[in-house]
Coordinates of C-alpha atoms (C1' of nucleotides) in Angstrom, one line a residue:
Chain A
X1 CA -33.1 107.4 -68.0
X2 CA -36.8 107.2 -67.8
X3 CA -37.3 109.7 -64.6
X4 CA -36.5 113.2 -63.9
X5 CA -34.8 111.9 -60.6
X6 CA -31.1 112.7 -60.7
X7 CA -28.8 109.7 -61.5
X8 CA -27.1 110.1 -58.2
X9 CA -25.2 113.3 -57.2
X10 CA -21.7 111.5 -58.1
X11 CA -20.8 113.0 -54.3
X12 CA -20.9 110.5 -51.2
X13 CA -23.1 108.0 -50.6
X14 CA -26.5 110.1 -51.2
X15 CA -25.3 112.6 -49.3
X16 CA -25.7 110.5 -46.1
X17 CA -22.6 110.7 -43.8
X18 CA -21.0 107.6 -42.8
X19 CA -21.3 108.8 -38.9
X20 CA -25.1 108.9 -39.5
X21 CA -25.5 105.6 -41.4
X22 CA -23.8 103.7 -39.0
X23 CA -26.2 105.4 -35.8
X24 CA -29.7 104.8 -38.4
X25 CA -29.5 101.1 -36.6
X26 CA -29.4 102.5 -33.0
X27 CA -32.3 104.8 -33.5
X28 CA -34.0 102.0 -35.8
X29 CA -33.7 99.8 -32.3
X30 CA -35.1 102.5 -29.8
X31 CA -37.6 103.0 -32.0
X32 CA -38.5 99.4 -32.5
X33 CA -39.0 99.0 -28.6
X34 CA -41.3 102.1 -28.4
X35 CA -43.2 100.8 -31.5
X36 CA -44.0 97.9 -29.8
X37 CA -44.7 99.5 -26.6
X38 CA -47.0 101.8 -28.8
X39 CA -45.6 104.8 -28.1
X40 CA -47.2 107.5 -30.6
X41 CA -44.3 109.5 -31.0
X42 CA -41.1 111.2 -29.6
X43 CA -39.1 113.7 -28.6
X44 CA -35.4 114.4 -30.2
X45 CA -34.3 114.5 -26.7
X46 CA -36.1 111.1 -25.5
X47 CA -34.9 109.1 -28.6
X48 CA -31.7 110.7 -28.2
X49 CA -31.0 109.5 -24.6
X50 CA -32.6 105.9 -25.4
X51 CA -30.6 105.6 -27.9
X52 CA -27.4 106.5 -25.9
X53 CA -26.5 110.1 -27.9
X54 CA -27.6 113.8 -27.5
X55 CA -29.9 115.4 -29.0
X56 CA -28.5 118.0 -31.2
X57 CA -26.5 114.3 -33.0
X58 CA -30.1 112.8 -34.0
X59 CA -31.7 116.0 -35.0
X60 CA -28.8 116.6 -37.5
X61 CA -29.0 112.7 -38.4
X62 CA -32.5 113.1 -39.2
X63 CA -31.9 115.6 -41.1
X64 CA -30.0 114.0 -43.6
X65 CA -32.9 112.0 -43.8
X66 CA -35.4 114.5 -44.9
X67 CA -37.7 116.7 -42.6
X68 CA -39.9 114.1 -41.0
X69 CA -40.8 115.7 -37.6
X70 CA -43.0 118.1 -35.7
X71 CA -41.8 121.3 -34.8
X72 CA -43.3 121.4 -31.1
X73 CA -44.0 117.9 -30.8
X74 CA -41.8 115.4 -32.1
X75 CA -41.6 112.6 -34.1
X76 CA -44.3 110.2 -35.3
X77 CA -42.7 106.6 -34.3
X78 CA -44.3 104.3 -36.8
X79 CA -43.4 106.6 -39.5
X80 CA -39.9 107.2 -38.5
X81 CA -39.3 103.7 -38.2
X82 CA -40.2 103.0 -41.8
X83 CA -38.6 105.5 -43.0
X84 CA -35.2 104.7 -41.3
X85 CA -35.8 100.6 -42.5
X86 CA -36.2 102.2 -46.2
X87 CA -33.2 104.0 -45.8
X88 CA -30.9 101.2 -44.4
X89 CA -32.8 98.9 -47.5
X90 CA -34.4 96.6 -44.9
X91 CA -37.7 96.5 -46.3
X92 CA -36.2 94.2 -48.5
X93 CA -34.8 90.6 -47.1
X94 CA -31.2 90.7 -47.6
X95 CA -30.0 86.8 -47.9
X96 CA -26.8 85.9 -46.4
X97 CA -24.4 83.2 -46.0
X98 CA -22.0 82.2 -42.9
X99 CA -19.1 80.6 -43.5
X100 CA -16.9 78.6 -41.2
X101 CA -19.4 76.9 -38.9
X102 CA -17.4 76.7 -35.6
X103 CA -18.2 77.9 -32.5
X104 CA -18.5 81.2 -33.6
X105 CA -20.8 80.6 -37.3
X106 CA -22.9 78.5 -34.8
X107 CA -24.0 81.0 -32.7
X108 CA -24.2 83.3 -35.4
X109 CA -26.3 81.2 -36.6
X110 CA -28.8 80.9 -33.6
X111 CA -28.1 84.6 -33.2
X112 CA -32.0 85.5 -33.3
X113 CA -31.5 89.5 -34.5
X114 CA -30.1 88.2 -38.2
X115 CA -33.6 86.9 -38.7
X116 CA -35.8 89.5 -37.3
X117 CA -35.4 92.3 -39.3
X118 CA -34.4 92.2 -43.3
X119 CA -32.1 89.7 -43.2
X120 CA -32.6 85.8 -43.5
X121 CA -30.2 83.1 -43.3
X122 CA -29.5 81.5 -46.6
X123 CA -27.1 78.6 -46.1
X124 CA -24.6 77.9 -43.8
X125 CA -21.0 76.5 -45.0
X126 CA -18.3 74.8 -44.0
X127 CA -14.5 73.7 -45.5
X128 CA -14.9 70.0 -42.8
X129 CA -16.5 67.6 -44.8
X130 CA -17.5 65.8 -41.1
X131 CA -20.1 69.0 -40.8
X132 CA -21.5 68.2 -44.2
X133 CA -25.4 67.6 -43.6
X134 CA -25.1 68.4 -39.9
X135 CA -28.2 70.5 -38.7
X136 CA -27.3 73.8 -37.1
X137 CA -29.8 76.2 -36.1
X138 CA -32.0 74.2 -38.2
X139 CA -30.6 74.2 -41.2
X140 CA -27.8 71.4 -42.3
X141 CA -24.7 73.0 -43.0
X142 CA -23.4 72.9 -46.5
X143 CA -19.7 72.0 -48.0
X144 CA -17.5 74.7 -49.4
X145 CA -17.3 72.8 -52.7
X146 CA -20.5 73.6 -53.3
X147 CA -20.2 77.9 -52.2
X148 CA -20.3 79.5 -55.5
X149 CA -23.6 77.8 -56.6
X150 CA -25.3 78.4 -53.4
X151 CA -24.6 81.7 -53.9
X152 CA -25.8 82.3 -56.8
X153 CA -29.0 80.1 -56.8
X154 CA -30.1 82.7 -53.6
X155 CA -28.9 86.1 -55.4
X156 CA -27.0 86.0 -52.2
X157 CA -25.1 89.8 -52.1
X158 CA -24.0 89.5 -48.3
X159 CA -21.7 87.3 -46.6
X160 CA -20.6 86.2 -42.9
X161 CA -16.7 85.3 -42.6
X162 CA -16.6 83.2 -39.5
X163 CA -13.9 80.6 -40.3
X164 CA -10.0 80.8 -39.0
X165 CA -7.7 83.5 -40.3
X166 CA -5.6 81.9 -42.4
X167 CA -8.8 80.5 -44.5
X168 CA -10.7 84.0 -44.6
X169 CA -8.7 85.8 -47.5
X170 CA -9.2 83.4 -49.9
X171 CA -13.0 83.1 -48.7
X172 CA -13.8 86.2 -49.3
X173 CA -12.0 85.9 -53.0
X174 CA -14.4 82.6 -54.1
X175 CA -17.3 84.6 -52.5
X176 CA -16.6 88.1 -54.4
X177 CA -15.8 86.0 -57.4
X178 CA -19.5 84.4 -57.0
X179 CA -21.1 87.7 -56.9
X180 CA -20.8 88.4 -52.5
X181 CA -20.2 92.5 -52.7
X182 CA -20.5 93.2 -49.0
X183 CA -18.7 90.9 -46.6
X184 CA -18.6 91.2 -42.8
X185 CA -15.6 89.9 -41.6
X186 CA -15.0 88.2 -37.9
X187 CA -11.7 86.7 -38.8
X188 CA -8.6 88.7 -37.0
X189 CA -6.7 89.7 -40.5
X190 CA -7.3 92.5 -43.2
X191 CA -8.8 91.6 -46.3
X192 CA -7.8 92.8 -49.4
X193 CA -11.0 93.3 -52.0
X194 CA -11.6 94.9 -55.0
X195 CA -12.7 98.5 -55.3
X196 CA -16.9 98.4 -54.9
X197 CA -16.4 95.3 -52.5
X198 CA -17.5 96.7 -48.7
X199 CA -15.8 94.8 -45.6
X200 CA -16.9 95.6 -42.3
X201 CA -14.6 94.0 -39.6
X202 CA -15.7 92.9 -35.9
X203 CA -12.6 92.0 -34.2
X204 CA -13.0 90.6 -30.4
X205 CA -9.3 90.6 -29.7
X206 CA -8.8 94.8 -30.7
X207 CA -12.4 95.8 -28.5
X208 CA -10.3 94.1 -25.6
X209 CA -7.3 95.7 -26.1
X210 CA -8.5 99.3 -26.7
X211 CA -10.2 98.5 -23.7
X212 CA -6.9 97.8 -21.6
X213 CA -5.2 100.6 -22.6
X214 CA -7.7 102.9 -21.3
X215 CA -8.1 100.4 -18.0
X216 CA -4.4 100.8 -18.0
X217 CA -4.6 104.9 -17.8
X218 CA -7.0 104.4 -15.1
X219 CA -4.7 102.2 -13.1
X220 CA -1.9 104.7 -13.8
X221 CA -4.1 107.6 -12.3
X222 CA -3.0 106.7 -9.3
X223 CA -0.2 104.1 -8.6
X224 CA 1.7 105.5 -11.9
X225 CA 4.1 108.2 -9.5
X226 CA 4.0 106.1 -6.4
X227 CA 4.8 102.6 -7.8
X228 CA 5.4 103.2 -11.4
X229 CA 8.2 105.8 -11.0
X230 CA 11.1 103.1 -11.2
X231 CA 8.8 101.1 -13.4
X232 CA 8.6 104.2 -16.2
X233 CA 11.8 103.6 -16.6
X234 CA 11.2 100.8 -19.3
X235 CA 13.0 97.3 -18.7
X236 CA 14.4 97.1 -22.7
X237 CA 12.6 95.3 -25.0
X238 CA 14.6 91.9 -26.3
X239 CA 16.2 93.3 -29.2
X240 CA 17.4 91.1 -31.9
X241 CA 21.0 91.0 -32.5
X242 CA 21.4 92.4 -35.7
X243 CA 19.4 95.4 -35.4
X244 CA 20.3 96.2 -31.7
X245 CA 22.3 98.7 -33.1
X246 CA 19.5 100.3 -34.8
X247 CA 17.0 99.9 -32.0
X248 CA 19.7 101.7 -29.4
X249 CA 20.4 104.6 -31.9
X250 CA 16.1 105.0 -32.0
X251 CA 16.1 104.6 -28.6
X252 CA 18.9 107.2 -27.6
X253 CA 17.5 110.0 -30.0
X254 CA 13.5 108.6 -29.2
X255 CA 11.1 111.6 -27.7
X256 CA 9.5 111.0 -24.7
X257 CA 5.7 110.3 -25.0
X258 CA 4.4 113.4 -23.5
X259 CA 4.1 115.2 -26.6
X260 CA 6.7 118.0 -27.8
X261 CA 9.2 117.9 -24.7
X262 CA 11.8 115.4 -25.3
X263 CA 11.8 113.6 -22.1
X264 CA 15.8 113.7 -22.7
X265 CA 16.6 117.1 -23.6
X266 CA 19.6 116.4 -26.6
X267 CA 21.5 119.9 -26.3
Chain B
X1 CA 4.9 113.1 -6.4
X2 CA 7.4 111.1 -6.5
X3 CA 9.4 111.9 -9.9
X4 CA 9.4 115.2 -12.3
X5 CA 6.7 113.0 -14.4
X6 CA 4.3 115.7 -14.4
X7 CA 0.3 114.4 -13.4
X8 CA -0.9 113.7 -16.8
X9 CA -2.0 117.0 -18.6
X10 CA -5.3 116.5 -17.4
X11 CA -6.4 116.8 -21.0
X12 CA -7.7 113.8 -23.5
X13 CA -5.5 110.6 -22.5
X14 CA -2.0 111.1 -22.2
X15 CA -2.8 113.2 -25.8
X16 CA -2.9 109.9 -27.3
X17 CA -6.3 110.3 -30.0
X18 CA -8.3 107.7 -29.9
X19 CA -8.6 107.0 -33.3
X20 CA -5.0 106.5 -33.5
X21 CA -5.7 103.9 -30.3
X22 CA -8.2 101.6 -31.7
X23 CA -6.0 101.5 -34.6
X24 CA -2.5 100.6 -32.6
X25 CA -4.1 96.7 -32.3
X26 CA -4.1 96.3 -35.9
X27 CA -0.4 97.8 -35.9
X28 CA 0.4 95.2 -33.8
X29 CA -1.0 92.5 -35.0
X30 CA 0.6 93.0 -38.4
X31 CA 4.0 93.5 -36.6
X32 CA 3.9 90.2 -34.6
X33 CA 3.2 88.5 -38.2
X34 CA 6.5 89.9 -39.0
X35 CA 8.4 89.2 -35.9
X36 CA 7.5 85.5 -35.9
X37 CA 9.5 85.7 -39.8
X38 CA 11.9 87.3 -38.3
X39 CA 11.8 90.8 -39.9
X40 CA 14.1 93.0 -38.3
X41 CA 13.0 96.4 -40.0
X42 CA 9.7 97.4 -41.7
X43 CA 9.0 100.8 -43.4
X44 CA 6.2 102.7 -43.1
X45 CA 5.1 102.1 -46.1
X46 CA 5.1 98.3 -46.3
X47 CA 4.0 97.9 -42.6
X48 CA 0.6 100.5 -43.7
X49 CA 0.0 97.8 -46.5
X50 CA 0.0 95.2 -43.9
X51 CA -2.4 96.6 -41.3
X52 CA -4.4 98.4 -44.4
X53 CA -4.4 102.1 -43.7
X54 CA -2.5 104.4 -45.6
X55 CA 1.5 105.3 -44.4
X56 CA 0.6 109.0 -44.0
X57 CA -1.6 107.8 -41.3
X58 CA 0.6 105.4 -39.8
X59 CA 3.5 107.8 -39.4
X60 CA 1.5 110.5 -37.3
X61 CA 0.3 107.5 -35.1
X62 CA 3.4 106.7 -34.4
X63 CA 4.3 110.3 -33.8
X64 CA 2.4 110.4 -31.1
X65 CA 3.8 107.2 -29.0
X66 CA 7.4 108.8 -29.2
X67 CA 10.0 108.9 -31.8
X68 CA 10.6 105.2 -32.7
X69 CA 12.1 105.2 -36.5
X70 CA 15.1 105.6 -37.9
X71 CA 15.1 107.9 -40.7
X72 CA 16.3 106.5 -43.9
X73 CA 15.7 103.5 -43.0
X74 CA 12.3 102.4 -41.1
X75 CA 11.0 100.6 -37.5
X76 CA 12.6 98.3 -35.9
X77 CA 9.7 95.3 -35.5
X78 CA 10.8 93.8 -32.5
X79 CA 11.2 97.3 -30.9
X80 CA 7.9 98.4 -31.7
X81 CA 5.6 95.4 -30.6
X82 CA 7.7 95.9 -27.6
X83 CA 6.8 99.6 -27.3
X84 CA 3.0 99.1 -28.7
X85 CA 2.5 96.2 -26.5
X86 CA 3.4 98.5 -23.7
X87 CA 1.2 101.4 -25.0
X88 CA -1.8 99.4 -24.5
X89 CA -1.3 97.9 -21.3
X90 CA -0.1 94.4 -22.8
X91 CA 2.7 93.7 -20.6
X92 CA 0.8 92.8 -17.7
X93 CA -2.4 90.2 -17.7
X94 CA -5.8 91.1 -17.8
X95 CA -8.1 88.8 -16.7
X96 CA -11.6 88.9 -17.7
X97 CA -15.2 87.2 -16.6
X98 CA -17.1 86.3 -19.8
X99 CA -20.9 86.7 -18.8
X100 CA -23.4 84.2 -20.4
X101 CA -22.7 81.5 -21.8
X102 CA -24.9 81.0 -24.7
X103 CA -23.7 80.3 -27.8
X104 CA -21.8 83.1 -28.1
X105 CA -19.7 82.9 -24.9
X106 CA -18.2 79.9 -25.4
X107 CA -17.4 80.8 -28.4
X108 CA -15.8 83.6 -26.8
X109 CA -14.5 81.5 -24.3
X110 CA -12.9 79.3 -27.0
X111 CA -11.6 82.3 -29.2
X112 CA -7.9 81.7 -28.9
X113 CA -7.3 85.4 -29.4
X114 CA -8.3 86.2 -26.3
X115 CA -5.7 84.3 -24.4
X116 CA -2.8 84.9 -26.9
X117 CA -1.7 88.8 -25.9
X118 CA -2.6 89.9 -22.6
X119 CA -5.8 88.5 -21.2
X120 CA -6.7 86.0 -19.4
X121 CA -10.2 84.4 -19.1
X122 CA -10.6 83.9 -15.5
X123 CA -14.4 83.1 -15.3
X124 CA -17.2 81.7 -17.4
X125 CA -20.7 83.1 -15.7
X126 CA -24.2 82.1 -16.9
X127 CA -27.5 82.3 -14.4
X128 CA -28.9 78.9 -15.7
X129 CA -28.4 76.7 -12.7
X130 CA -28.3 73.5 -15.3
X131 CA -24.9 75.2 -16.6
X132 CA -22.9 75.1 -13.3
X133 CA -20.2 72.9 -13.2
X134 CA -20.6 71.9 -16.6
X135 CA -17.0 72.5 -18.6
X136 CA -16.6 75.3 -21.3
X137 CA -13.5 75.4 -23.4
X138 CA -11.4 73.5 -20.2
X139 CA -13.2 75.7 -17.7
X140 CA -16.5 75.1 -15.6
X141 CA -18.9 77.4 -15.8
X142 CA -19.5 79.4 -12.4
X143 CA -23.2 80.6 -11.4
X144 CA -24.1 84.6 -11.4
X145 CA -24.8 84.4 -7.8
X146 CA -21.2 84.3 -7.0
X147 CA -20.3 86.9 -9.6
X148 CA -19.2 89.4 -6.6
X149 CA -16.9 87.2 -5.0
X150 CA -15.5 86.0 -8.3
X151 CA -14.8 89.4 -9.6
X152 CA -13.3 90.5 -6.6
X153 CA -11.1 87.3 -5.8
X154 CA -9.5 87.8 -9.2
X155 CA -9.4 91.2 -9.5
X156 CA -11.0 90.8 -12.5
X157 CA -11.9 95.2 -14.2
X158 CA -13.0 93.8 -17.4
X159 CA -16.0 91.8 -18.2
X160 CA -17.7 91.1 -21.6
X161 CA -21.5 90.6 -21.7
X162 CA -22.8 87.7 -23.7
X163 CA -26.0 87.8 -21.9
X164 CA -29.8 88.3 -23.6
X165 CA -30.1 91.9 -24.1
X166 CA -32.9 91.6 -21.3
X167 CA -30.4 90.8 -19.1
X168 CA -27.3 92.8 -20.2
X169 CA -28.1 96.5 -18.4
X170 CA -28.4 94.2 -14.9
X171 CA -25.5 92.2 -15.2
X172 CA -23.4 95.4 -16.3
X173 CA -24.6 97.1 -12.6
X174 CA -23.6 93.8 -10.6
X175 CA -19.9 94.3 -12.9
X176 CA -19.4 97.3 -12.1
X177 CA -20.4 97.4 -8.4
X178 CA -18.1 94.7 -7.8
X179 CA -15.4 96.3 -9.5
X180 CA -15.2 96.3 -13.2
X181 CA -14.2 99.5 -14.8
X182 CA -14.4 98.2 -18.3
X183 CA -17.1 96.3 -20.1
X184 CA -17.2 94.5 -23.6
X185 CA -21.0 94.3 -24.4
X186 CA -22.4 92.0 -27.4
X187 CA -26.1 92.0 -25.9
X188 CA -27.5 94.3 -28.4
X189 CA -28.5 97.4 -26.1
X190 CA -27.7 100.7 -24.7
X191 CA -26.2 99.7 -21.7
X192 CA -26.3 102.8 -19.0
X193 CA -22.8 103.3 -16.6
X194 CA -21.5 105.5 -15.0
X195 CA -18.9 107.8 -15.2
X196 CA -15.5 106.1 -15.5
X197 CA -16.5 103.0 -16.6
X198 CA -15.9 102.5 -20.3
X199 CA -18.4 100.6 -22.5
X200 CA -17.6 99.0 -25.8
X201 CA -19.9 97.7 -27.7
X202 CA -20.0 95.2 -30.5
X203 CA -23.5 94.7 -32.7
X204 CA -24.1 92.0 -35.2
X205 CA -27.0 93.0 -36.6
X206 CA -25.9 97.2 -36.9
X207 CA -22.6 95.9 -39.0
X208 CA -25.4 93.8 -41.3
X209 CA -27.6 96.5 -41.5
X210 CA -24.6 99.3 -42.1
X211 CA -23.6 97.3 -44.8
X212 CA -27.4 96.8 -46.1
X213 CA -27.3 100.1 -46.7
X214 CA -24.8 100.2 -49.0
X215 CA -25.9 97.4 -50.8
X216 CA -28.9 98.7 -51.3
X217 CA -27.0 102.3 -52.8
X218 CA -25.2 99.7 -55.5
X219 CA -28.3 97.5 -56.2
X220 CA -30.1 101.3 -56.6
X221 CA -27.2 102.2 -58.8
X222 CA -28.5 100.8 -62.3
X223 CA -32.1 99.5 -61.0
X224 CA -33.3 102.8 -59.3
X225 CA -34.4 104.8 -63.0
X226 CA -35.5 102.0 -64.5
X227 CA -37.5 99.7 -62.2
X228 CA -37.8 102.1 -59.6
X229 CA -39.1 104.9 -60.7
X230 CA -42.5 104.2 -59.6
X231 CA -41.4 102.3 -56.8
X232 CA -39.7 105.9 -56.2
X233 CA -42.8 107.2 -54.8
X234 CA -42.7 105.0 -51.6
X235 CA -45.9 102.9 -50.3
X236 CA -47.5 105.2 -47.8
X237 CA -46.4 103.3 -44.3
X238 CA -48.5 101.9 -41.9
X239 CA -50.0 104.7 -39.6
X240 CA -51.5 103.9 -36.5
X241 CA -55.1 105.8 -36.5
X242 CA -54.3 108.4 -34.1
X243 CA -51.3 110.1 -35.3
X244 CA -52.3 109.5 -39.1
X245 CA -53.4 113.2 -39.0
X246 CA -50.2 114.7 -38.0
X247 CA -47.8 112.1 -39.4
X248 CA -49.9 113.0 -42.9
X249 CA -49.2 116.5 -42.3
X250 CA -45.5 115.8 -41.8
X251 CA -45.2 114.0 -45.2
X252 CA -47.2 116.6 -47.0
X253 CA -44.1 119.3 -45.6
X254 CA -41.2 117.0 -45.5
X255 CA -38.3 117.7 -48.2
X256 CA -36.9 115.1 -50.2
X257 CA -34.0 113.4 -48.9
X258 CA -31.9 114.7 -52.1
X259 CA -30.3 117.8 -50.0
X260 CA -31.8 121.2 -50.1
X261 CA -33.8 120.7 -52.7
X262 CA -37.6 119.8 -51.7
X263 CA -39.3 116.9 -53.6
X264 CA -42.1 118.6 -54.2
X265 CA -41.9 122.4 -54.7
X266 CA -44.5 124.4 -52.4
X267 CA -44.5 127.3 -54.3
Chain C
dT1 C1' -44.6 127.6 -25.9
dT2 C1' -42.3 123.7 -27.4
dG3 C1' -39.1 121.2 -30.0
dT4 C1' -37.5 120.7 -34.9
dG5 C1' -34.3 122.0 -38.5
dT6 C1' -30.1 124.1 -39.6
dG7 C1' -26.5 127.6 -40.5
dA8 C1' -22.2 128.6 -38.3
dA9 C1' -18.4 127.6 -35.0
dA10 C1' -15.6 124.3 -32.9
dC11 C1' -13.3 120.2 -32.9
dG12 C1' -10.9 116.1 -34.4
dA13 C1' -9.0 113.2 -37.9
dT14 C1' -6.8 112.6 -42.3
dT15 C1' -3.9 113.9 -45.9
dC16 C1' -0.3 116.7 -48.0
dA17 C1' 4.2 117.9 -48.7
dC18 C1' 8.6 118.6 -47.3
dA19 C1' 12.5 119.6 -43.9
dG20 C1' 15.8 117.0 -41.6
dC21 C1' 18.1 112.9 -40.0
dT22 C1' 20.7 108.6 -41.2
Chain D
dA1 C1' 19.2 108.6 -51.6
dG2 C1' 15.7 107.2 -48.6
dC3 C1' 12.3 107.4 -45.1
dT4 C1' 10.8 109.3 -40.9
dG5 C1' 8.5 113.0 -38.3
dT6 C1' 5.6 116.8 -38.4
dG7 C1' 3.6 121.5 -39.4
dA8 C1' -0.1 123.1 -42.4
dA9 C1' -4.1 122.4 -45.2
dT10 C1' -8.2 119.8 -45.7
dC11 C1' -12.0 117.3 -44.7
dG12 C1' -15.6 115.2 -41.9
dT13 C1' -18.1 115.3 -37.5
dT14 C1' -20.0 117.2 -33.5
dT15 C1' -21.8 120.9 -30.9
dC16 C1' -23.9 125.4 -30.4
dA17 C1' -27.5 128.4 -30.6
dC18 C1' -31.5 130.2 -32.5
dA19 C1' -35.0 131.1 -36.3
dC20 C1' -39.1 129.2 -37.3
dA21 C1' -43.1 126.1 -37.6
dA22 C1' -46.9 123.9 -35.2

DNA sequence: TTGTGTGAAACGATTCACAGCT
DNA sequence: AGCTGTGAATCGTTTCACACAA
């Protein structure tokens, strides 16, 4: 080891919380937009409510970061913002594949925030031979036969998983296998990777759905006891033969959802 | 009041935590793999491999839905989509407007996910005049001047905003004046609602940039002693001429962002 | 006086570990 | 004997509130 500076603290991620990494983009953005309106520097409390959290959040975020503020006046914009890119490794250009060009890789593809900061579109690929050559986004799109070398010919560490479910585990395999180590993943399944392998997910169909069941409760707010009091009574689910049995013991013995009183008292 | 079904305990909703709701999609998704190969029973265990979380984790989600195992022996998987599927308000049909369409709303609009469990796309909306009529995954694409009527004809309280992000915090106020209670926003911006209305929010360039940073931590992992030890002691950024003085200041105090331990000593 | 930086308190989520039902 | 359901311990995150620097 050639410096004085610690090999890492063996602890968490430098020390950085998860929560706080993953708001360093949002506060990278405000701060972006009041760079470029030239905006000398900030308050805690205006970042804070540009960037959609409170106050006492960012200060603690920053925190993590080092002291780089003003006591009685703020922060210094231009400085925070580099230091924020530095953190999240953007003053390097990360290059990154997409593959599975469908509707979805396209616009990925033409999605004009991959380019602007840190990142660069390296190749796009596809498994459907018909794509091969095809220019989308400006760039022809490339045949899966051909993923492990494009990989490695761009030192490519990040890639896109855009194609169907049923191709995206064994994607992500050839592109771990080539050298990918951090993968975000738009296909609806899990992946399973190795240990050092980060997979971040972005799932359409589970946003919507969390989203209904809190639409739901605010439907319920107010029709649940007038038209829902028949309706609480569940209509059974279609149980399958052989485990009716089963299912009716669960059901009979099953708490209500309200938390520790059994909606059916048993003695 | 109708039935002894008491208000809602006018705490967090229906005591349900929301971490164990955003995770109850992935649940389900796992268990409709199994119900379409006609599973009948799942353990804990084997069902946490499927949806990837750990069966600790599992159980006390499903703890707080109601008592729906069978000790000794596991979940009954028809039982439980049923029961889940209720949970989130996937019994009945959501229809949803899909705002913009760009690139990425017809994927969106194309995304077969979206149809498959409980919602319904009932509108494609874009403001360029060129797009009306034109067809988008079956459908014709309506213009935003008849967003109102649209929303309110269908009785549409979801709506997912593809838009620019220029355009994203407007479109959200015509939403929600004309009825929408629940918004799915991919234009990359804090979008501002009011009270009630729930906002989720889905950022392709914050997951590349989340998972930058972590990159960056491996890459640093061997590289940082060796090459970057002088590379350690960062470039000086870019300060605008006016703040220089104070931003110069800040940097001279600042701590190292190693913990407690300041970078440079000042005594 | 103003607004940062941060210990300490409060809160929420996860994990442990085992009692209790089947 | 096996697996769920759940209190209790643990861990991470958020919020509070105020000392301290500019």
């Amino acid at each position: 080891m050639a410096t004085g500076r610690t090999h890492r603290p063996a602890t968490r991620s430098r020390g950085i919380p998860e929560a706080t990494v993953a708001r360093l983009p949002l506060y990278l953005r405000a701060l972006t937009a009041l760079s470029e309106r030239s905006v000398p520097t900030v308050s805690s409390e205006e970042l804070a409510a540009a960037a959609g959290v409170n106050s006492a959040k960012l200060r603690k975020d920053f925190s993590y970061l080092g002291s780089y503020g003003t006591r009685g006046v703020g922060y210094d914009v231009e400085y925070l913002v580099y230091q924020i890119s530095r953190e999240l490794g953007l003053t390097q250009d990360w290059p990154v594949v997409i593959v599975g060009i469908g509707n979805l890789g396209a616009a990925l593809a033409n999605y004009g925030g991959f380019a602007s900061r840190g990142f660069r579109v390296a190749a796009l690929i596809d498994a459907d031979p018909a794509m091969k050559g095809k220019p989308v986004a400006g760039m022809p799109v490339q045949h899966t036969d051909d993923l492990e070398k494009i990989i490695s010919d761009n030192g490519v560490h990040i890639g896109v998983i855009a194609t169907p479910a049923g191709a995206a585990q064994q994607v992500s395999e050839r592109l771990i296998a080539a050298g990918v180590t951090s993968i975000l993943n738009f296909a609806p399944t899990v992946l399973s990777v190795p240990d050092g392998v980060d997979v971040r997910k972005v799932d359409l169909s589970i946003e919507l759905q969390i989203l209904a069941f809190h639409e739901q409760r605010k439907a319920g707010e107010e029709a649940a006891a007038v038209a829902g009091a028949a309706d609480d009574v569940v209509t059974p689910p279609p149980l399958r033969a052989d485990t009716a049995a089963a299912a009716a013991a669960a059901a009979a013995s099953r708490k209500g959802p309200d938390g520790d009183v059994p909606a059916v008292m048993p003695a």
